[in-house]
CSV table of C-alpha atoms in Angstrom, one decimal:
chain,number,residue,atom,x,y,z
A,17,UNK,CA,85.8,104.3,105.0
A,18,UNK,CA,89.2,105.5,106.3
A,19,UNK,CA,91.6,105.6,103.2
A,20,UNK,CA,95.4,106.1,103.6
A,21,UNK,CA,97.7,107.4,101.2
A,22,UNK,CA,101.7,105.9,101.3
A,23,UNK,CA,104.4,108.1,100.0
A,24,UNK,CA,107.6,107.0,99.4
A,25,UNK,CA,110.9,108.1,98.2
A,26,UNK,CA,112.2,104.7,95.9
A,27,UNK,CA,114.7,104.5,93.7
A,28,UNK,CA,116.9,101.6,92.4
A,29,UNK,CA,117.3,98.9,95.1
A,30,UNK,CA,114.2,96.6,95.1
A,31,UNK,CA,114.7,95.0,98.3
A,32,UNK,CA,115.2,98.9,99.8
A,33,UNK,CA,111.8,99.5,98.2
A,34,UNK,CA,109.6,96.1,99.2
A,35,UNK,CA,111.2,96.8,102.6
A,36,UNK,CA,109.5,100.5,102.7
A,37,UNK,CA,106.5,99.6,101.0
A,38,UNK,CA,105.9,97.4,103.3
A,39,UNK,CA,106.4,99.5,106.6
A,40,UNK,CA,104.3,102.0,104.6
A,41,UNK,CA,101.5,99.5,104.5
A,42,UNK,CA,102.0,98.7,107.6
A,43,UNK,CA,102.0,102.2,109.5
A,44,UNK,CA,98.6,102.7,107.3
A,45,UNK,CA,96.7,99.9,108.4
A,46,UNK,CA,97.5,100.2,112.1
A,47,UNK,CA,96.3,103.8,111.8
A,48,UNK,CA,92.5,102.5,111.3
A,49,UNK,CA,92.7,102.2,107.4
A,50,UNK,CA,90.4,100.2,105.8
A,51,UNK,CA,91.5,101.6,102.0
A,52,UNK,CA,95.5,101.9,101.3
A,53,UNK,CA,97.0,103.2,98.0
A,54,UNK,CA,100.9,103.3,97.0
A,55,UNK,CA,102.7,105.1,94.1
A,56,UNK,CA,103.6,104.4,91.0
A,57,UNK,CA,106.6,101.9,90.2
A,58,UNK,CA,107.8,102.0,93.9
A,59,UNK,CA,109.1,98.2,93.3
A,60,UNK,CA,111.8,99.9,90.9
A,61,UNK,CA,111.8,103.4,90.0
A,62,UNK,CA,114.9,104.1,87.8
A,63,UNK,CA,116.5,104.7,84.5
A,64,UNK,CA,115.2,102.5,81.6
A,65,UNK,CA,118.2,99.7,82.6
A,66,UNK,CA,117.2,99.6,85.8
A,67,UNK,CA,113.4,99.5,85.0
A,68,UNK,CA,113.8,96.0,82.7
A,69,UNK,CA,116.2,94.5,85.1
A,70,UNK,CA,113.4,94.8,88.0
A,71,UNK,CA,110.2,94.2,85.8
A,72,UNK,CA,108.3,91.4,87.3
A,73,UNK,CA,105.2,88.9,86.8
A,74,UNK,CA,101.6,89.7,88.0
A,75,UNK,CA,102.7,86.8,90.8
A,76,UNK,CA,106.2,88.2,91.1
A,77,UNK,CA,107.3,89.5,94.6
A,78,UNK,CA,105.9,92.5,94.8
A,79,UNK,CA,102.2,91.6,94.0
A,80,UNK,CA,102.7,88.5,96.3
A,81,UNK,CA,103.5,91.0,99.6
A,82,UNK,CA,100.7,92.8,98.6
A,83,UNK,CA,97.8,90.2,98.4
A,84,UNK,CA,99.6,89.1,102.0
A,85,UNK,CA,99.6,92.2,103.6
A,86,UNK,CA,96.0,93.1,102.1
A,87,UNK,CA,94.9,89.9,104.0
A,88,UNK,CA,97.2,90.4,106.9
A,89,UNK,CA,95.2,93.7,107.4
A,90,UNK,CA,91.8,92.3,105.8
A,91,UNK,CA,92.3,95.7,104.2
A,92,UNK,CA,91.8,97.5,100.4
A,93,UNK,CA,95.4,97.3,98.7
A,94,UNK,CA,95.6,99.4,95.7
A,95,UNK,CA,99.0,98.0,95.1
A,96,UNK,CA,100.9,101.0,92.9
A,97,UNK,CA,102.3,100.0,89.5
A,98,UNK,CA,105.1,98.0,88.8
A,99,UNK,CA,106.7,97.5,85.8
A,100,UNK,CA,105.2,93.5,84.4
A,101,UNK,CA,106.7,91.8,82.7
A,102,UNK,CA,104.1,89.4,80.1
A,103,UNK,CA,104.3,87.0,78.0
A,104,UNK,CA,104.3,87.5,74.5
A,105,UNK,CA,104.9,91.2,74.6
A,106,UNK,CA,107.9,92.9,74.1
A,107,UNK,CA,107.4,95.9,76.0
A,108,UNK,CA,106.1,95.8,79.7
A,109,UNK,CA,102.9,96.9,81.6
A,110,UNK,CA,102.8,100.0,84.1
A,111,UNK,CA,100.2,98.4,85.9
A,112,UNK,CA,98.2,98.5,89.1
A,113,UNK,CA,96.6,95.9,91.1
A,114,UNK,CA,93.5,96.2,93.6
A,115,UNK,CA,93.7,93.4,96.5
A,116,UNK,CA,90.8,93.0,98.6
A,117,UNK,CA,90.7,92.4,102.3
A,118,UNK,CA,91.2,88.2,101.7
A,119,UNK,CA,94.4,88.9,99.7
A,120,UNK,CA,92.1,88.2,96.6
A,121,UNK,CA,93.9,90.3,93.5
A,122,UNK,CA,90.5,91.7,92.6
A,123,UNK,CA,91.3,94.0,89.1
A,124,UNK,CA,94.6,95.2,87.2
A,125,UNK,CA,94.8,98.2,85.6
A,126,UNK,CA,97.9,99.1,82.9
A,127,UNK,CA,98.4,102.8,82.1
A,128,UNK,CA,96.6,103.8,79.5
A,129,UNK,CA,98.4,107.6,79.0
A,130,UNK,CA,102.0,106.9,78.7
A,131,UNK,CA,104.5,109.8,79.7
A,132,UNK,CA,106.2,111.3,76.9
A,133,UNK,CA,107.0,114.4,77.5
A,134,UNK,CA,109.9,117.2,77.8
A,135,UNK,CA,110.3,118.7,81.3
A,136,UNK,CA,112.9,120.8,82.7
A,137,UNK,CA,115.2,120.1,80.2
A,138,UNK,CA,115.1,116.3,80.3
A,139,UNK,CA,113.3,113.9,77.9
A,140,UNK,CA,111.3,111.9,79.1
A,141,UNK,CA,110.0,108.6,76.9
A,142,UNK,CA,107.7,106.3,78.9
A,143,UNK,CA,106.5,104.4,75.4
A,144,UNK,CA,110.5,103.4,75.1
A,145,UNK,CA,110.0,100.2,76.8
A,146,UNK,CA,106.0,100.2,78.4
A,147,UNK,CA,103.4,99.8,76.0
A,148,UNK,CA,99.6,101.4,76.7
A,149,UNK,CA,97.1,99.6,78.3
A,150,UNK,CA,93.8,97.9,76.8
A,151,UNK,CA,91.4,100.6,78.5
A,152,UNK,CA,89.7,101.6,81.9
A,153,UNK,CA,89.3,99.4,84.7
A,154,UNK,CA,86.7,99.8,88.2
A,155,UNK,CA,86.7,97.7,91.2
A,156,UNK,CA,84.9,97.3,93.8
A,157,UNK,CA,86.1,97.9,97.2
A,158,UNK,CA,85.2,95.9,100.6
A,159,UNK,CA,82.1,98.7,101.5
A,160,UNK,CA,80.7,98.5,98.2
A,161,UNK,CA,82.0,101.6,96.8
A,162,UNK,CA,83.1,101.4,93.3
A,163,UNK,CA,86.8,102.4,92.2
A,164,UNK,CA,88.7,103.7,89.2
A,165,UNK,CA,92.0,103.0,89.0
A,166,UNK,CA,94.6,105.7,87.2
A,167,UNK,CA,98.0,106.1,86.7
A,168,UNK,CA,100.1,108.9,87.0
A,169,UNK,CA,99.9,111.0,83.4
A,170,UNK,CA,96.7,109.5,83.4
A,171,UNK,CA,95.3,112.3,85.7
A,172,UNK,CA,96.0,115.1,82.7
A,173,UNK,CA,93.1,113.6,80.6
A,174,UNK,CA,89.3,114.4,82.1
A,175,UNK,CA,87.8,112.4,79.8
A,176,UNK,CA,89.2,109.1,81.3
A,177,UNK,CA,88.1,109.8,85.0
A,178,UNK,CA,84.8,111.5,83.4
A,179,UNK,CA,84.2,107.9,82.2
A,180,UNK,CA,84.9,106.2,85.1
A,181,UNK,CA,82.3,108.4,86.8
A,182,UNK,CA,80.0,107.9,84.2
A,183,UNK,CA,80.1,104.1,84.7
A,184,UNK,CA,79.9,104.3,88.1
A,185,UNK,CA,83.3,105.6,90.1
A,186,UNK,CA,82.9,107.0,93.3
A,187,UNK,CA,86.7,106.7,94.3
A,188,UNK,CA,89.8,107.9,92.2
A,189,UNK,CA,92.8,106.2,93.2
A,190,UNK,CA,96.1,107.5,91.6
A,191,UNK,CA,99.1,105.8,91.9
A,192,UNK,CA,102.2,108.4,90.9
A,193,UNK,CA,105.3,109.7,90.0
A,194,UNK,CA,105.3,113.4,89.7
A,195,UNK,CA,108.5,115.1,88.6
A,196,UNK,CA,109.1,118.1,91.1
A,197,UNK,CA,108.9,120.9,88.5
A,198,UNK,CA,104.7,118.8,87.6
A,199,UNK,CA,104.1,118.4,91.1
A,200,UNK,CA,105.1,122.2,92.2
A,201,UNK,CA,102.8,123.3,88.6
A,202,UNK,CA,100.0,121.3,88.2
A,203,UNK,CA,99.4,118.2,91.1
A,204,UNK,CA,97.2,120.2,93.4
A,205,UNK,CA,95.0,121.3,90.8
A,206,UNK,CA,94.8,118.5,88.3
A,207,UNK,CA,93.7,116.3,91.4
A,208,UNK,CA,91.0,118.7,92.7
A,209,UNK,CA,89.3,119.9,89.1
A,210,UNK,CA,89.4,115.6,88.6
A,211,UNK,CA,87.3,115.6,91.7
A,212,UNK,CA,85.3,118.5,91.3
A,213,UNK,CA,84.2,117.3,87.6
A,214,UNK,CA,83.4,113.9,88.8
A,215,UNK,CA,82.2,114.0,92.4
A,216,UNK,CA,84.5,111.4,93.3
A,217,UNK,CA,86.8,111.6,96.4
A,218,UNK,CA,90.7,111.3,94.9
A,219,UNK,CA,92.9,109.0,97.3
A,220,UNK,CA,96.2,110.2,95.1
A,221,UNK,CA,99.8,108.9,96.1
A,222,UNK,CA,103.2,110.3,94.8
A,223,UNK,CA,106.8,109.6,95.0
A,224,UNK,CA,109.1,112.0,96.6
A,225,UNK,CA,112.7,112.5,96.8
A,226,UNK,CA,115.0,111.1,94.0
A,227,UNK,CA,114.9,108.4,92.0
A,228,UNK,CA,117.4,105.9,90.7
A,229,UNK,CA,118.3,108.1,87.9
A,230,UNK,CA,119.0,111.0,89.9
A,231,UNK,CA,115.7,112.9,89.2
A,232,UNK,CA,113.8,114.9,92.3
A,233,UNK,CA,109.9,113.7,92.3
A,234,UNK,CA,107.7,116.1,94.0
A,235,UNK,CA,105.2,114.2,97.0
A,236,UNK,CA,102.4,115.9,98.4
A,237,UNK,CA,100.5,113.2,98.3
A,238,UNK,CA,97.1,113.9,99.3
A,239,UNK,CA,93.4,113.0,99.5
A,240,UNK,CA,90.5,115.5,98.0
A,241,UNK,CA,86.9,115.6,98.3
A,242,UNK,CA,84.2,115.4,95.7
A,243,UNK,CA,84.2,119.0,96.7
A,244,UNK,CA,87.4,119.8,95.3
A,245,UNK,CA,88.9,120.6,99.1
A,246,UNK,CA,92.1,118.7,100.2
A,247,UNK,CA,91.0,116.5,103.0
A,248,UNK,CA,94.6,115.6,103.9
A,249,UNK,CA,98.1,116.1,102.8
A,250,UNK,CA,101.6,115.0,102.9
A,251,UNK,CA,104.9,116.9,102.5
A,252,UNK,CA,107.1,117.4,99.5
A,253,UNK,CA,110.5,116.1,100.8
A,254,UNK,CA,109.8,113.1,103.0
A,255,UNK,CA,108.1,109.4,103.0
A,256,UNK,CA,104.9,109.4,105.1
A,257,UNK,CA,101.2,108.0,105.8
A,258,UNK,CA,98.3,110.4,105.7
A,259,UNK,CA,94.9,109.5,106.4
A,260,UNK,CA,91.1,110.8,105.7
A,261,UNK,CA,87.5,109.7,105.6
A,262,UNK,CA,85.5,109.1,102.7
A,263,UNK,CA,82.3,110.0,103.4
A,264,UNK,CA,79.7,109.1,101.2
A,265,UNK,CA,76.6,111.3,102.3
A,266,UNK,CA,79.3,114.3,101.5
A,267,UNK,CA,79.4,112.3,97.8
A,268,UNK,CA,75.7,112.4,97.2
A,269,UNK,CA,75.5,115.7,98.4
A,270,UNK,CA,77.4,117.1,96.3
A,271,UNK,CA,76.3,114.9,93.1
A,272,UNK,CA,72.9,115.7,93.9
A,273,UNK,CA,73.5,119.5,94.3
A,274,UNK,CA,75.1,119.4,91.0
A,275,UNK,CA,74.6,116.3,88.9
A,276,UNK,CA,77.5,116.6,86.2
A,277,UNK,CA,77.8,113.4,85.0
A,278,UNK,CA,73.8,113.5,84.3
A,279,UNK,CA,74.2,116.8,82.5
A,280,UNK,CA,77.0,115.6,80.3
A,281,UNK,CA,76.1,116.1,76.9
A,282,UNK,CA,78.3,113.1,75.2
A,283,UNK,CA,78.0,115.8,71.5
A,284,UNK,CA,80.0,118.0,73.4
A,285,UNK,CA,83.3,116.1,73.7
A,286,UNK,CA,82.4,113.9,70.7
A,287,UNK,CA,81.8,115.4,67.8
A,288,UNK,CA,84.0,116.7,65.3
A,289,UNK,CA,84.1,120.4,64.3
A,290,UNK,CA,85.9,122.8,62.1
A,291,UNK,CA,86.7,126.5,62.7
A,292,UNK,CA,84.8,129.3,60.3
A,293,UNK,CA,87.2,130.8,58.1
């Protein structure tokens, strides 16, 4: 399976961004992809204002040109988040979407791990207006492989792409939205020890270039092996299409030649403990 990764560099127009997403999509599948993942809130990526103002429905435009283009391509859409709008809640979803190749809106994931956090002398407060999602979500995509679906700040917490594995994950893909100051620090190796731990292949996509509030995210989106190497890579400035293969001989070699998820010992991460005095 041939998976792309799209970077792009959105900010506060929506039509700007469906417009890019789109091309994105586009320039991937006529590459040979079979497998295609966008970042997170590309559809509107903005202050909080800005963020309401664009939220949308699970049928709103943006989810409607990707189950199109999915089919268009007979392609694997993981669609990036978006900010959803539902009934009945007063905050929105940061969800993802998986289209398969008949357009077919096959799972939706909402971010479990919301960002709140202080970095680089701005406070950030995701929780403001997008509430946490219900829990983990896999997929299956078009060659039988089974996905997990994560979000952004979802990548700094093993234990939810540990689970995924455990239940059955052979592909990570990660929408995102990486400040600069994260990407530069911790991107490259938060994406490679989530591979190495699992011995899944990460298909990981990140914005780049500023967004609607003014603030620089950091790119390099990239793919990484189950081996932890980076099989492919994009830049830190500009919007791009990268490509790589998933093989999944290299998968079971390298679960076989060190089974982690069979020698996880669930007492280990579960249960509680007190320090000696």
């Amino acid at each position: 399976m041939l998976a792309a990764v799209v970077q792009l560099a959105c900010a506060g127009d929506k039509e700007a961004n469906l417009g890019a997403a789109e091309a994105g999509i586009r320039e991937a599948a006529t590459a040979g992809a079979d497998l295609v993942v966008l970042p997170e809130k590309w559809p509107v990526l903005g202050g909080d204002g800005e963020t309401l103002a664009g939220a949308e429905s699970l049928d709103g435009p943006a989810m409607r040109m990707c189950s199109r283009l999915a089919a268009e391509f007979s392609i694997d859409l993981v669609s990036g988040s978006f900010a959803e709008s539902r009934e009945g809640h007063e905050r929105l979803g940061n969800t993802v979407a998986h289209f398969d190749p008949q357009g077919r809106m096959r799972a939706v994931y909402r971010k479990i791990h919301l960002f709140d956090a202080d970095i680089a002398d701005r406070r950030y407060r995701e929780s403001d207006i997008f509430e946490p999602g219900e829990g983990p979500v896999l997929t299956h995509l078009a060659d039988g492989a089974v996905a997990g679906l994560l979000i952004c700040f979802d990548i700094r917490f093993p234990a939810l792409a540990a689970n995924l594995a455990a239940n059955g994950a052979e592909v990570l893909c990660v929408s995102a939205a990486f400040t600069r100051e994260t990407t530069e620090a911790h991107w490259e190796s938060l994406l490679r020890a989530r591979a190495i731990e699992t011995g899944c292949h990460v298909v990981a996509a990140n914005q780049c270039g500023l967004d609607g509030a003014g603030q620089p995210t950091g790119g390099r989106s990239m793919i990484v092996g189950p081996d932890g190497r980076i099989l492919a890579e994009l830049g830190s400035e500009d919007p791009g299409v990268v490509t790589a293969e998933l093989d999944r001989s290299l998968r079971n070699q390298v679960r076989e030649a060190m089974p982690l998820i069979e020698l996880a010992r669930p007492e280990a991460s579960l249960t509680p403990l007190e320090a000696s005095e």
